[in-house]
mmCIF file of C-alpha atoms in Angstrom:
data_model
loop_
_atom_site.group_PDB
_atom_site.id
_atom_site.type_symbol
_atom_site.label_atom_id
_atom_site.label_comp_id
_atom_site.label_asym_id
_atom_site.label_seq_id
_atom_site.Cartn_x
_atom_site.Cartn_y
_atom_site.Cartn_z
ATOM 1 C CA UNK T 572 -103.255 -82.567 74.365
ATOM 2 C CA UNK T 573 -105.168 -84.237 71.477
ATOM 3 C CA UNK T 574 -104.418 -87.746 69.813
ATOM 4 C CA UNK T 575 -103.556 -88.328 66.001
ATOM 5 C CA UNK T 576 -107.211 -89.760 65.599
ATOM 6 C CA UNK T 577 -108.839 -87.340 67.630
ATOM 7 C CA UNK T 578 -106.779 -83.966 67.699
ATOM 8 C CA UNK T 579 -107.774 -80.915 69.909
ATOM 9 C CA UNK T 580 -110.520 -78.704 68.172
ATOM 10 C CA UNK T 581 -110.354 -75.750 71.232
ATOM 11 C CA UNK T 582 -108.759 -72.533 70.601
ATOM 12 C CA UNK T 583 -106.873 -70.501 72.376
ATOM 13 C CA UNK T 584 -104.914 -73.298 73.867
ATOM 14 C CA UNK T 585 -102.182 -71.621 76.248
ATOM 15 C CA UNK T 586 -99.429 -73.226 77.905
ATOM 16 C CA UNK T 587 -98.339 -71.176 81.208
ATOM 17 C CA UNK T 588 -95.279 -71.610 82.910
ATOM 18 C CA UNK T 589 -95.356 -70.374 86.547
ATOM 19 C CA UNK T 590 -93.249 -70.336 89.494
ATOM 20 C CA UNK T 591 -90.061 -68.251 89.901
ATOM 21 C CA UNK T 592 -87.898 -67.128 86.956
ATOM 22 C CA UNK T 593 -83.886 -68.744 87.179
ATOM 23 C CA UNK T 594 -81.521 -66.872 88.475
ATOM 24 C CA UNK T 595 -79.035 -67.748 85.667
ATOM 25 C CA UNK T 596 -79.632 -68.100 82.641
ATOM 26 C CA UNK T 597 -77.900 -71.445 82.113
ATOM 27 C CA UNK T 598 -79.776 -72.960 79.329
ATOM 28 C CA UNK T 599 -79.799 -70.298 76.338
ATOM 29 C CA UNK T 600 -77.444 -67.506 75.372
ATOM 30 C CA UNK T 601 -76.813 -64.913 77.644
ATOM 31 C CA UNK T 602 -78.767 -62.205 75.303
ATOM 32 C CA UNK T 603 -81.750 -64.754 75.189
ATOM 33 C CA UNK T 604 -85.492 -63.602 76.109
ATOM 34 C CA UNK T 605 -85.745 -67.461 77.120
ATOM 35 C CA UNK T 606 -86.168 -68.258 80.518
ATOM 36 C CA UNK T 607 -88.374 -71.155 80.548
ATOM 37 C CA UNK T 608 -89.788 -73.909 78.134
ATOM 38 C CA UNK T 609 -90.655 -77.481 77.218
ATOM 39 C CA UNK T 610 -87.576 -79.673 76.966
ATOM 40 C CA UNK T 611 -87.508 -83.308 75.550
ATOM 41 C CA UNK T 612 -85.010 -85.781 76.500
ATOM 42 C CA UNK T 613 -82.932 -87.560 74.017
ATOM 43 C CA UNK T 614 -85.420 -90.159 72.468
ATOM 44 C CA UNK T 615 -88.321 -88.235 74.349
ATOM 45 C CA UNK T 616 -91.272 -87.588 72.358
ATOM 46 C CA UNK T 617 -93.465 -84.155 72.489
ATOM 47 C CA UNK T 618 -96.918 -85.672 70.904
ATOM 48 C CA UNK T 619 -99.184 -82.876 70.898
ATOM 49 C CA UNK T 620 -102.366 -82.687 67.841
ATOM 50 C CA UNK T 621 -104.540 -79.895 67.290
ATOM 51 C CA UNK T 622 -106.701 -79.190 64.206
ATOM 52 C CA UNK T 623 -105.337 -80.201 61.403
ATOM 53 C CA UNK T 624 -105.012 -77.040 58.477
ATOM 54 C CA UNK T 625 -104.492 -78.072 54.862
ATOM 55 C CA UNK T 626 -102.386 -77.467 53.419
ATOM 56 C CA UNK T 627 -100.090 -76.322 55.816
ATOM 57 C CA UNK T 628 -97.826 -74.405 52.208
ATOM 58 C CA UNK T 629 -98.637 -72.910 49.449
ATOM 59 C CA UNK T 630 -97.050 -70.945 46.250
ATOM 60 C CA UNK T 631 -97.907 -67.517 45.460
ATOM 61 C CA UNK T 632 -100.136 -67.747 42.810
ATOM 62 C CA UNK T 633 -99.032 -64.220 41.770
ATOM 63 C CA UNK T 634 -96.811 -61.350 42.942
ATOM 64 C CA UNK T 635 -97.361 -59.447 45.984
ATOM 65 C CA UNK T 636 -96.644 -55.690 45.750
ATOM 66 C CA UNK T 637 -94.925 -54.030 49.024
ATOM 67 C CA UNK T 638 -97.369 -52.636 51.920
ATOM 68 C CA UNK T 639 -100.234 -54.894 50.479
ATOM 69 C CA UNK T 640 -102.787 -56.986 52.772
ATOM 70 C CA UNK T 641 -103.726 -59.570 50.634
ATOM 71 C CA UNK T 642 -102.413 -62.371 48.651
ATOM 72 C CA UNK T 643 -103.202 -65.125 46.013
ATOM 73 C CA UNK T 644 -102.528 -68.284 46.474
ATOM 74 C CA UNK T 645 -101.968 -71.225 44.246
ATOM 75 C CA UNK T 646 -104.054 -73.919 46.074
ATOM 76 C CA UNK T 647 -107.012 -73.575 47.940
ATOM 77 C CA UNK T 648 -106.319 -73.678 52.438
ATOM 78 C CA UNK T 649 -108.834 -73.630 55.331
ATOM 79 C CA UNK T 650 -106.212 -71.288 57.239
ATOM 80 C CA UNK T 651 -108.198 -68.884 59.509
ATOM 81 C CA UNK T 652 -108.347 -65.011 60.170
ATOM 82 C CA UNK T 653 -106.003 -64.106 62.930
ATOM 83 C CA UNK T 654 -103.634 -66.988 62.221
ATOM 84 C CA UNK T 655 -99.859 -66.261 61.303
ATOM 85 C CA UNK T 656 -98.700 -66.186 57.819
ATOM 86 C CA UNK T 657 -94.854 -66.689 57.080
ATOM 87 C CA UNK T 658 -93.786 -65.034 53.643
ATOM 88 C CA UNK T 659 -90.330 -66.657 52.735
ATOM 89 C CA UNK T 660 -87.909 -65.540 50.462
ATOM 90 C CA UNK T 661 -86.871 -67.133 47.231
ATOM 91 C CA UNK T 662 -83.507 -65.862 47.432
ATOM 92 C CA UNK T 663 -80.752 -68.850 48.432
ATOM 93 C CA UNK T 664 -80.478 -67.006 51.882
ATOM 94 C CA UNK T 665 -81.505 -64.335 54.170
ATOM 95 C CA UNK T 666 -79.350 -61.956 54.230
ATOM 96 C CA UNK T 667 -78.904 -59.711 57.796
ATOM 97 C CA UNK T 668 -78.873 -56.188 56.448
ATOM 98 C CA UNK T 669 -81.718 -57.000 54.238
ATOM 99 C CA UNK T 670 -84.420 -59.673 55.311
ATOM 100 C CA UNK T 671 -87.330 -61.245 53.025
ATOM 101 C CA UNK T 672 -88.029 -63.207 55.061
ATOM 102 C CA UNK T 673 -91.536 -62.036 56.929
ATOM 103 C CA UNK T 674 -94.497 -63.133 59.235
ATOM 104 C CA UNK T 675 -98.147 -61.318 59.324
#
């Protein structure tokens, strides 16, 4: 889907998987929602390109109070509404009884 000189501008691109679920669940861990997906052989390549978004980072550009909807950010982005925002801690880790770590 897409090249690297001509990337996929459409959105809403949806991969389906169909057919019949496995009967095991050989591939993942036993507790995994996974039933089905893309795999890549060793020295396969997955080459897919859709629009590009710059830049794909930033830095807060100042702090973000708890329960708030909106944040600063250093640099300028062309993100769009509706698009998936990860909020990472600064901590050294993510701790399991106490995660930063967030997506909106």
């Amino acid at each position: 889907p897409g090249t690297e000189s001509c990337p996929l501008q459409a959105s809403g691109v949806t991969i389906t998987f169909t057919g019949a679920k496995p009967p095991e669940r050989t591939q993942f861990p036993p507790d995994s929602d996974f039933l089905k997906g893309i795999k890549v052989n060793e020295d396969g390549v997955l080459d897919m390109h859709g629009k590009p978004y710059t830049p794909t980072w930033s830095r807060l550009a100042a702090t973000v109070e708890e329960g708030s909807s909106i944040v600063t950010l250093q640099d300028d982005v062309d993100w769009e509404a509706g698009q998936d925002v990860v909020v990472v801690t600064t901590r050294h880790g993510d701790m399991d009884d106490d995660h930063q770590n967030e997506v909106r």
